[in-house]
């Protein structure tokens, strides 16, 4: 099913009762959440609480043990490999470590996701797509550089450009500002808002950087002890007097 | 502790076996990554050509010089070229070339795939619709399987030139006479097993390097460990294959 034939109000990602453990380590215990069209949802949780595991399950890099995980109405854990690839064209993933291919130039990095779609795009359009994505992250002049020559903030932007090149409808951000200085972190947060408007995307943003959360979040889901502990806007949760919620805001 | 070691060895062997099965399953099914295969072949050749050539030359020269006194003692100096060339082609050159490649290529593959693994580049390929096993592993294993036999043939040739030089240090022998003496004894039955053997050397080096790199854990520290253990395991397996090849050749009377 594609986005077009879903009613506008129904969620693009729908998760119920998600469970995932590694041996005795139960990471996700009964996790529920929805992502509505056009929305930026921040998943907030301590380090090691299973945030990365959650979005890796969504993109199909990990197989959950139990639960429903619907992306555009398709249950991800049951998809065949080909259908999974089709789903992944619509869902971009920004890795915490950027995962830029360090043996390739910026251009080759951006072209890599297009390999699968050469035929559809046509080779002559590839350059336009690369330049469009780079321009949208403000780094058009780095196209022939190697990732190793770029600063941390620039690498994050290139990684975002590589995600944007397939024009995804959903973007999953894994700690997009971790390891960046506060000023660069703020620039990246604002860039994420720009992208939301320009590309009309919905996003799940994993973070514990409260500045980033304040800027980007339309709604916050708190992942504590493997389930959705709280759910609300930044201001709602900030006013809460629950100790476990407060500790993120103080 | 002893049983722990044995346990680890056996589970590791089983894991490599499964990894190799996956290689055969995915390697012969489209889509094929020809461009990347050519790039890897070029890279392997480019990286080892000089070293393999020089080593081959030195081996040919040294073995000839060292065999000369004993051949002379038996009055069998005219046999020197054929004896030396048979031992070079059958054993010394393939094994030395494989060991050099285990060191240079095995560790290179282990480190490269290992760092791609820990920096999530392999996951990134997966989510952008390219099968990383096909793109990274299948191409590298085919590349080592193709290139190591070629390097062995090259090194054989250079090694024979080294032997020619070695023979000429004690007496003057024309190149024509030298080649005649060499090919009196050196036949396809010597060359073919050695090429087939190097094919397996290449497979072992590629698959072990890829296995170690592809299964790297524990961050940067793990990358070093992957590179290191790839060399150790590949070296060991090269000798193991050599031992088996000698037995099989013996049973089949290819002597
Ligand atoms: N591949 C894996 N194998 C075993 N345990 C894992 C694996 N991936 C993650 N874990 C465990 O899952 C827990 C959550 O990890 P993660 O989702 O990366 O945390 P974070 O919320 O910081 O992103 C951690 O305890 C981690 O040890
Ligand atoms: Mg994480």
CSV table of N, CA and C in Angstrom, one decimal, chain A residues 56 59 61 81 85 88 93 95-97 99-104 112-113 115-116 162, chain B residues 31 33 39 112 115-116 118-131 135:
chain,number,residue,atom,x,y,z
A,56,UNK,N,16.1,0.4,14.3
A,56,UNK,CA,16.7,-0.6,13.4
A,56,UNK,C,15.6,-1.7,13.1
A,59,UNK,N,13.4,-0.2,10.2
A,59,UNK,CA,14.0,-0.2,8.9
A,59,UNK,C,14.3,-1.6,8.5
A,61,UNK,N,16.6,-3.7,9.8
A,61,UNK,CA,17.9,-4.2,10.1
A,61,UNK,C,18.0,-5.2,11.2
A,81,UNK,N,12.4,-9.8,1.1
A,81,UNK,CA,13.6,-8.9,0.9
A,81,UNK,C,13.3,-7.8,-0.1
A,85,UNK,N,13.2,-3.8,0.4
A,85,UNK,CA,13.9,-2.8,-0.3
A,85,UNK,C,13.0,-1.7,-0.9
A,88,UNK,N,12.2,0.6,1.9
A,88,UNK,CA,13.4,1.4,2.3
A,88,UNK,C,13.6,2.6,1.4
A,93,UNK,N,17.3,6.7,6.6
A,93,UNK,CA,17.9,6.4,7.9
A,93,UNK,C,19.2,7.2,8.0
A,95,UNK,N,22.4,7.4,10.2
A,95,UNK,CA,23.1,6.7,11.2
A,95,UNK,C,23.8,7.6,12.2
A,96,UNK,N,23.9,7.2,13.4
A,96,UNK,CA,24.5,7.9,14.5
A,96,UNK,C,26.0,8.3,14.1
A,97,UNK,N,26.7,7.3,13.5
A,97,UNK,CA,28.1,7.5,13.1
A,97,UNK,C,28.2,8.0,11.6
A,99,UNK,N,28.0,6.8,8.9
A,99,UNK,CA,28.2,5.7,8.0
A,99,UNK,C,28.5,6.1,6.6
A,100,UNK,N,29.2,7.2,6.4
A,100,UNK,CA,29.6,7.6,5.1
A,100,UNK,C,30.7,6.6,4.6
A,101,UNK,N,30.7,6.2,3.3
A,101,UNK,CA,31.6,5.3,2.8
A,101,UNK,C,33.0,6.0,2.6
A,102,UNK,N,33.9,5.7,3.5
A,102,UNK,CA,35.1,6.5,3.5
A,102,UNK,C,36.1,6.3,2.4
A,103,UNK,N,35.8,5.2,1.5
A,103,UNK,CA,36.7,5.0,0.4
A,103,UNK,C,36.1,5.7,-0.9
A,104,UNK,N,35.0,6.4,-0.7
A,104,UNK,CA,34.3,7.0,-1.9
A,104,UNK,C,34.2,8.6,-1.6
A,112,UNK,N,25.4,6.3,-4.4
A,112,UNK,CA,25.3,4.9,-4.0
A,112,UNK,C,23.8,4.4,-3.9
A,113,UNK,N,23.0,5.1,-3.2
A,113,UNK,CA,21.6,4.7,-3.0
A,113,UNK,C,20.9,4.7,-4.4
A,115,UNK,N,22.1,3.5,-7.2
A,115,UNK,CA,22.5,2.4,-8.0
A,115,UNK,C,21.3,1.5,-8.3
A,116,UNK,N,20.5,1.3,-7.3
A,116,UNK,CA,19.3,0.4,-7.4
A,116,UNK,C,18.3,1.0,-8.4
A,162,UNK,N,22.7,12.2,1.6
A,162,UNK,CA,22.6,10.9,1.0
A,162,UNK,C,21.3,10.2,1.4
B,31,UNK,N,21.9,-10.1,-8.4
B,31,UNK,CA,22.7,-9.4,-9.4
B,31,UNK,C,24.2,-9.4,-9.2
B,33,UNK,N,28.0,-8.0,-9.2
B,33,UNK,CA,28.7,-6.6,-9.1
B,33,UNK,C,30.0,-6.7,-9.9
B,39,UNK,N,37.4,-3.8,-9.9
B,39,UNK,CA,38.1,-2.9,-9.0
B,39,UNK,C,39.0,-3.6,-8.0
B,112,UNK,N,39.4,-3.5,6.5
B,112,UNK,CA,38.5,-2.7,5.7
B,112,UNK,C,37.1,-3.0,6.0
B,115,UNK,N,36.2,-2.1,9.7
B,115,UNK,CA,35.9,-0.7,10.0
B,115,UNK,C,34.6,-0.3,9.4
B,116,UNK,N,34.3,-0.9,8.2
B,116,UNK,CA,33.0,-0.6,7.7
B,116,UNK,C,31.8,-1.2,8.6
B,118,UNK,N,32.0,-1.6,12.0
B,118,UNK,CA,31.8,-0.9,13.2
B,118,UNK,C,31.3,0.6,13.0
B,119,UNK,N,31.5,1.1,11.8
B,119,UNK,CA,31.0,2.5,11.6
B,119,UNK,C,29.7,2.4,10.8
B,120,UNK,N,29.0,1.3,10.8
B,120,UNK,CA,27.7,1.1,10.3
B,120,UNK,C,27.6,1.2,8.8
B,121,UNK,N,28.7,1.2,8.1
B,121,UNK,CA,28.7,1.4,6.6
B,121,UNK,C,28.0,0.2,6.0
B,122,UNK,N,28.2,-1.0,6.6
B,122,UNK,CA,27.6,-2.2,6.0
B,122,UNK,C,26.0,-2.1,6.2
B,123,UNK,N,25.6,-1.7,7.3
B,123,UNK,CA,24.1,-1.4,7.5
B,123,UNK,C,23.6,-0.4,6.5
B,124,UNK,N,24.4,0.6,6.3
B,124,UNK,CA,24.0,1.7,5.4
B,124,UNK,C,23.8,1.2,4.0
B,125,UNK,N,24.7,0.2,3.6
B,125,UNK,CA,24.5,-0.4,2.2
B,125,UNK,C,23.2,-1.2,2.2
B,126,UNK,N,23.0,-1.9,3.3
B,126,UNK,CA,21.8,-2.7,3.3
B,126,UNK,C,20.5,-1.9,3.2
B,127,UNK,N,20.4,-0.7,3.9
B,127,UNK,CA,19.2,0.1,3.8
B,127,UNK,C,19.2,0.9,2.5
B,128,UNK,N,20.3,1.0,1.8
B,128,UNK,CA,20.1,1.7,0.5
B,128,UNK,C,20.0,0.7,-0.6
B,129,UNK,N,19.5,-0.5,-0.3
B,129,UNK,CA,19.1,-1.4,-1.4
B,129,UNK,C,20.2,-2.1,-2.1
B,130,UNK,N,21.5,-2.1,-1.6
B,130,UNK,CA,22.5,-2.9,-2.2
B,130,UNK,C,22.9,-4.0,-1.2
B,131,UNK,N,22.9,-5.2,-1.6
B,131,UNK,CA,23.2,-6.4,-0.8
B,131,UNK,C,24.7,-6.3,-0.4
B,135,UNK,N,28.1,-7.2,-2.6
B,135,UNK,CA,28.9,-6.1,-3.0
B,135,UNK,C,30.3,-6.2,-2.4
